[in-house]
Amino acid sequence: MAQQRSARVGYWLAVLALGCGGPAPRSGGAPPPPPSAAPVAPALPAPVPSAAAVVQPSPQLPAEPPRVAVGRHGAVASQEANATDVALGVLQQGGNAVDAAIALGLALAVTHPSAGNLGGGGFMVIRRADGAAYALDYRETAPSAASRDMYLDAQGNLSDARLNGPKAAGIPGTVAGFAAAHAKLGKLPWRALVEPALRLARDGFTLTAEDASTLGRGAAKMRELGYAASARIYSRKDGAPLQAGDRWVQPELAKTLGLIATEPTAFYRGPLAATLAREVRRAGGLWTPADLARYEARWREPVVFDYRGHTIITMPLPSAGGVVLEQLLVASEVLGLERRAWRSADEIHLFAEAMRRTYADRNQLLGDPDFVKVPPDLLETSYIRDRMRGIELERATPSAEIQAGVAPAREESTQTTHYSVVDADGNAVANTYTLNTGFGAKFVVPGTGVLLNNEMDDFAVKPGAPNVFGLVQGEPNKIEPGKRMLSSMTPTVVVRGGRLRAVLGSPGGPTISTTVAQLVRGLVDYGQPLSVVVPALRVHHQWLPDQIWTEEQLSPALKAELERRGHVIRQRPHLGHANVIEVDAETGERRAVADTTRGEGKAAAY
Ligand code: DON
């Protein structure tokens, strides 16, 4: 791995270019884009020179650029250093990107338990060096005893059980998903991929300050909920909070990993599965041994589309991620967003209007394709063009004019995790998986070390009412036995001219798909390296609540200009955590970038 000085210099040069307010220069000597006063879309009135011309779009820059690891063979970026090292080790031992992604995911279940998991689920997009593309759905399913109104009391009020405790947990898909990926595309023996995680759980690893504070918060919440036995796992032996520098061991999780190392189906059939189902039910959950035995990861046709000379390969339903990403990128093209200065008021405003309309569709129309029929033309350019008609440059369209109803979002820690892997042959894996919110259901199945997800809240638990992310979703995503809850996870691979160009993704609930769209646009529309695109200011709109979420670095002038156009602005410390890899199309050089301006992470390459 090399922390390249030249990459840093390049970062600052490009950052300065992005921050100056004009269109950013493109790489490769391509001509600069036309000025931002060019017409945006036939549907829009001719853009008038607006106050945006004088608004400084420059976000405050992060104190430190993200780490860029450069190599010619393999590359990895994840949210946790031990897990990145595990994956790099697998690559260097001759494993392929799929092997490394599996070992990394299992390691994160040990070292980053707020999101890394055995008890959750996710999505993996794989592109083989020969061009074959795969989408693996290992999303959780609703238990067979689940029902539409299971989280409503007699008065129709939502209960906390949708978020906390074992009743919040869908049937986990992670172990089945990794086993399916290995069976189809892995190279090293399965056991070799589980062993690094097993060692980390059995022998322990040293906690960073961020680890200790995250674990401390998780344990406190578990205690507050009455899950003292779960809290003990994430605390010192005497019950005190773990501290930076502590060596933390998880013997029960090590035991479970030992069983899985022998046979991944142990999670779904046999004594471990019986314990999982029994203990979940004992604590008020719904799982049965049959639910576990019936669980299957599914290979799906990836969503593949062209965007301005690039091929985007991303996740289909039951993640809404790919549909939203394609709609947003097509809308960006229809609106001519690439001709607007990056993070100018015009560009953010128009992108927010596109996000608003896209999310109205996502929330109302999408659900598990095995259960609901999704309208077929959602991804037609003509349809998306029609949806964008009526956008005005100077005025935000109230979401109420697009669909009725406004709903407040609840603040909740957001925890999912995304990682990217490329191997020496050019095979690529984008993997996003989660327990849903931080530490999921906050309940560890006794004796197993398996922390449960609270993914059931991703269903429309009460159609028309907001979920924990403020998403107001409809009937197609109602709870039904065996159904997969709609997701926003958007693991994505970008190809140009038949060659791998980037591996992308992020956590962040509904902000995931909009974050990935911004990563693609930074790379494609503005020709910027990911080391610049990743730390750049992010924005998000999800139709309801009717507001733009953005980060604290938004400048006061830009905020005022967006408010003048009618947007409500809500700022958060940060949106997402994009651990990504860029591949130089000419030289094949891999540049891994961890989103270290927004939290811990490690990029590595060799
Ligand atoms: O599948 C989804 O869309 C959510 N369960 C993801 C949750 C998430 O990303 C939380 N955090 N960062």
Coordinates of N, CA and C in Angstrom, one line a residue, residues 66-151:
P66 N -9.0 12.4 2.2 CA -9.1 10.9 2.5 C -7.9 10.2 2.1
R67 N -7.7 9.1 2.8 CA -6.5 8.3 2.4 C -6.7 7.6 1.0
V68 N -5.7 7.7 0.2 CA -5.8 7.0 -1.1 C -4.7 6.0 -1.1
A69 N -5.1 4.7 -1.3 CA -4.1 3.7 -1.4 C -3.9 3.3 -2.9
V70 N -2.7 3.3 -3.4 CA -2.5 3.0 -4.8 C -1.8 1.7 -5.0
G71 N -2.2 0.9 -6.0 CA -1.5 -0.3 -6.3 C -1.9 -0.8 -7.7
R72 N -1.1 -1.8 -8.1 CA -1.4 -2.3 -9.5 C -2.1 -3.6 -9.5
H73 N -2.2 -4.2 -8.3 CA -2.8 -5.6 -8.2 C -4.2 -5.6 -7.6
G74 N -4.2 -5.6 -6.3 CA -5.4 -5.7 -5.6 C -5.7 -4.4 -4.8
A75 N -6.9 -4.1 -4.5 CA -7.3 -2.9 -3.7 C -8.5 -3.2 -2.9
V76 N -8.5 -2.6 -1.7 CA -9.6 -2.8 -0.7 C -9.9 -1.5 0.0
A77 N -11.2 -1.2 0.2 CA -11.5 0.0 1.0 C -12.7 -0.4 1.9
S78 N -12.6 -0.3 3.2 CA -13.7 -0.6 4.1 C -13.6 0.4 5.3
Q79 N -14.6 0.2 6.1 CA -14.8 1.1 7.3 C -13.9 0.7 8.5
E80 N -13.1 -0.4 8.4 CA -12.4 -0.8 9.6 C -11.1 -1.4 9.2
A81 N -10.0 -1.0 9.9 CA -8.7 -1.4 9.4 C -8.4 -2.9 9.5
N82 N -8.8 -3.6 10.6 CA -8.5 -5.0 10.7 C -9.2 -5.8 9.5
A83 N -10.4 -5.4 9.2 CA -11.1 -6.1 8.1 C -10.5 -5.8 6.8
T84 N -10.0 -4.6 6.5 CA -9.3 -4.3 5.3 C -8.1 -5.2 5.2
D85 N -7.3 -5.3 6.3 CA -6.1 -6.1 6.3 C -6.4 -7.6 6.0
V86 N -7.5 -8.1 6.6 CA -7.9 -9.4 6.3 C -8.1 -9.6 4.8
A87 N -8.9 -8.7 4.2 CA -9.2 -8.8 2.7 C -7.9 -8.7 1.9
L88 N -7.0 -7.8 2.3 CA -5.8 -7.7 1.5 C -4.9 -9.0 1.6
G89 N -4.9 -9.6 2.9 CA -4.2 -10.8 3.1 C -4.8 -11.9 2.2
V90 N -6.1 -12.0 2.0 CA -6.7 -13.0 1.2 C -6.3 -12.8 -0.3
L91 N -6.3 -11.6 -0.7 CA -5.9 -11.3 -2.1 C -4.4 -11.7 -2.3
Q92 N -3.6 -11.4 -1.3 CA -2.2 -11.7 -1.5 C -1.9 -13.2 -1.4
Q93 N -2.8 -13.9 -0.8 CA -2.6 -15.4 -0.7 C -3.2 -16.0 -2.0
G94 N -3.7 -15.3 -2.9 CA -4.2 -15.8 -4.2 C -5.7 -15.9 -4.2
G95 N -6.4 -15.4 -3.2 CA -7.8 -15.4 -3.3 C -8.3 -14.4 -4.3
N96 N -9.5 -14.5 -4.8 CA -10.0 -13.5 -5.7 C -10.8 -12.5 -5.0
A97 N -11.4 -11.5 -5.7 CA -12.1 -10.4 -5.1 C -13.3 -10.9 -4.3
V98 N -14.0 -12.0 -4.8 CA -15.1 -12.5 -4.1 C -14.7 -13.2 -2.7
D99 N -13.6 -13.9 -2.8 CA -13.0 -14.5 -1.5 C -12.7 -13.4 -0.5
A100 N -12.1 -12.3 -1.0 CA -11.6 -11.2 -0.1 C -12.9 -10.5 0.4
A101 N -13.9 -10.4 -0.4 CA -15.1 -9.7 0.1 C -15.8 -10.5 1.2
I102 N -15.8 -11.8 1.0 CA -16.5 -12.7 2.0 C -15.7 -12.6 3.3
A103 N -14.4 -12.7 3.2 CA -13.5 -12.7 4.4 C -13.7 -11.4 5.1
L104 N -13.8 -10.3 4.3 CA -13.9 -9.0 4.9 C -15.2 -8.8 5.6
G105 N -16.3 -9.3 4.9 CA -17.6 -9.2 5.6 C -17.7 -10.0 6.9
L106 N -17.1 -11.1 6.9 CA -17.1 -11.9 8.1 C -16.3 -11.2 9.2
A107 N -15.1 -10.6 8.8 CA -14.3 -9.9 9.8 C -15.0 -8.7 10.4
L108 N -15.8 -8.0 9.5 CA -16.5 -6.8 10.0 C -17.6 -7.2 11.0
A109 N -18.1 -8.5 10.9 CA -19.1 -8.9 11.9 C -18.4 -9.0 13.3
V110 N -17.1 -9.1 13.3 CA -16.4 -9.1 14.6 C -15.9 -7.8 15.0
T111 N -15.3 -7.0 14.0 CA -14.6 -5.8 14.4 C -15.4 -4.6 14.3
H112 N -16.6 -4.7 13.6 CA -17.4 -3.5 13.4 C -18.9 -3.9 13.6
P113 N -19.2 -4.3 14.9 CA -20.5 -5.0 15.1 C -21.7 -4.1 15.0
S114 N -21.5 -2.8 15.0 CA -22.7 -2.0 14.9 C -23.4 -2.1 13.5
A115 N -22.6 -2.6 12.5 CA -23.2 -2.8 11.2 C -22.7 -4.1 10.5
G116 N -21.4 -4.4 10.7 CA -21.0 -5.7 10.2 C -21.7 -6.8 10.9
N117 N -22.0 -7.9 10.2 CA -22.9 -8.8 10.8 C -22.9 -10.2 10.3
L118 N -23.4 -11.1 11.2 CA -23.9 -12.4 10.8 C -25.5 -12.4 10.8
G119 N -26.0 -11.5 11.6 CA -27.4 -11.5 11.9 C -28.2 -10.5 11.1
G120 N -27.7 -10.1 10.0 CA -28.3 -9.1 9.1 C -28.4 -9.6 7.7
G121 N -28.3 -8.7 6.7 CA -28.3 -9.1 5.3 C -27.8 -7.9 4.5
G122 N -27.8 -8.1 3.2 CA -27.3 -7.1 2.3 C -27.3 -7.5 0.8
F123 N -26.5 -6.8 0.1 CA -26.5 -7.0 -1.4 C -25.1 -6.9 -1.9
M124 N -24.8 -7.7 -2.9 CA -23.4 -7.8 -3.4 C -23.5 -7.7 -5.0
V125 N -22.8 -6.7 -5.5 CA -22.7 -6.7 -7.0 C -21.2 -7.1 -7.4
I126 N -21.2 -8.0 -8.3 CA -19.9 -8.6 -8.7 C -19.7 -8.4 -10.2
R127 N -18.6 -7.9 -10.6 CA -18.2 -7.9 -12.0 C -16.9 -8.6 -12.2
R128 N -17.0 -9.7 -13.0 CA -15.8 -10.5 -13.2 C -15.0 -9.8 -14.3
A129 N -13.7 -10.1 -14.3 CA -12.8 -9.4 -15.2 C -13.2 -9.7 -16.6
D130 N -13.9 -10.8 -16.9 CA -14.3 -11.1 -18.3 C -15.6 -10.4 -18.6
G131 N -16.1 -9.6 -17.7 CA -17.3 -8.8 -18.1 C -18.6 -9.3 -17.5
A132 N -18.6 -10.5 -17.1 CA -19.9 -11.1 -16.5 C -20.2 -10.3 -15.3
A133 N -21.5 -10.0 -15.1 CA -22.0 -9.2 -14.0 C -23.0 -10.0 -13.2
Y134 N -23.0 -9.9 -11.9 CA -23.9 -10.6 -11.0 C -24.4 -9.7 -9.9
A135 N -25.7 -10.0 -9.5 CA -26.2 -9.3 -8.4 C -26.7 -10.3 -7.4
L136 N -26.2 -10.3 -6.2 CA -26.6 -11.2 -5.2 C -27.5 -10.6 -4.1
D137 N -28.7 -11.1 -3.9 CA -29.6 -10.5 -2.9 C -29.6 -11.5 -1.7
Y138 N -29.0 -11.0 -0.6 CA -29.1 -11.8 0.6 C -29.8 -10.9 1.7
R139 N -30.8 -10.3 1.3 CA -31.7 -9.5 2.1 C -32.4 -10.4 3.1
E140 N -32.7 -9.9 4.3 CA -33.6 -10.6 5.2 C -35.0 -10.8 4.7
T141 N -35.6 -11.8 5.2 CA -37.1 -12.1 4.9 C -37.9 -11.9 6.2
A142 N -39.2 -11.6 6.0 CA -40.1 -11.6 7.1 C -40.4 -13.0 7.6
P143 N -40.4 -13.2 8.9 CA -40.7 -14.6 9.4 C -42.1 -15.0 8.9
S144 N -42.4 -16.3 8.9 CA -43.7 -16.7 8.4 C -44.8 -16.3 9.3
A145 N -44.5 -16.0 10.5 CA -45.6 -15.5 11.4 C -45.8 -14.0 11.4
A146 N -45.1 -13.3 10.5 CA -45.2 -11.9 10.4 C -46.5 -11.5 9.8
S147 N -47.0 -10.3 10.1 CA -48.2 -9.9 9.5 C -48.2 -8.4 9.3
R148 N -49.0 -7.9 8.4 CA -49.1 -6.5 8.0 C -49.1 -5.5 9.2
D149 N -49.9 -5.8 10.2 CA -50.0 -4.8 11.3 C -49.3 -5.2 12.6
M150 N -48.3 -6.1 12.4 CA -47.7 -6.6 13.6 C -47.1 -5.6 14.6
Y151 N -46.8 -4.4 14.1 CA -46.2 -3.4 14.9 C -47.2 -2.3 15.3

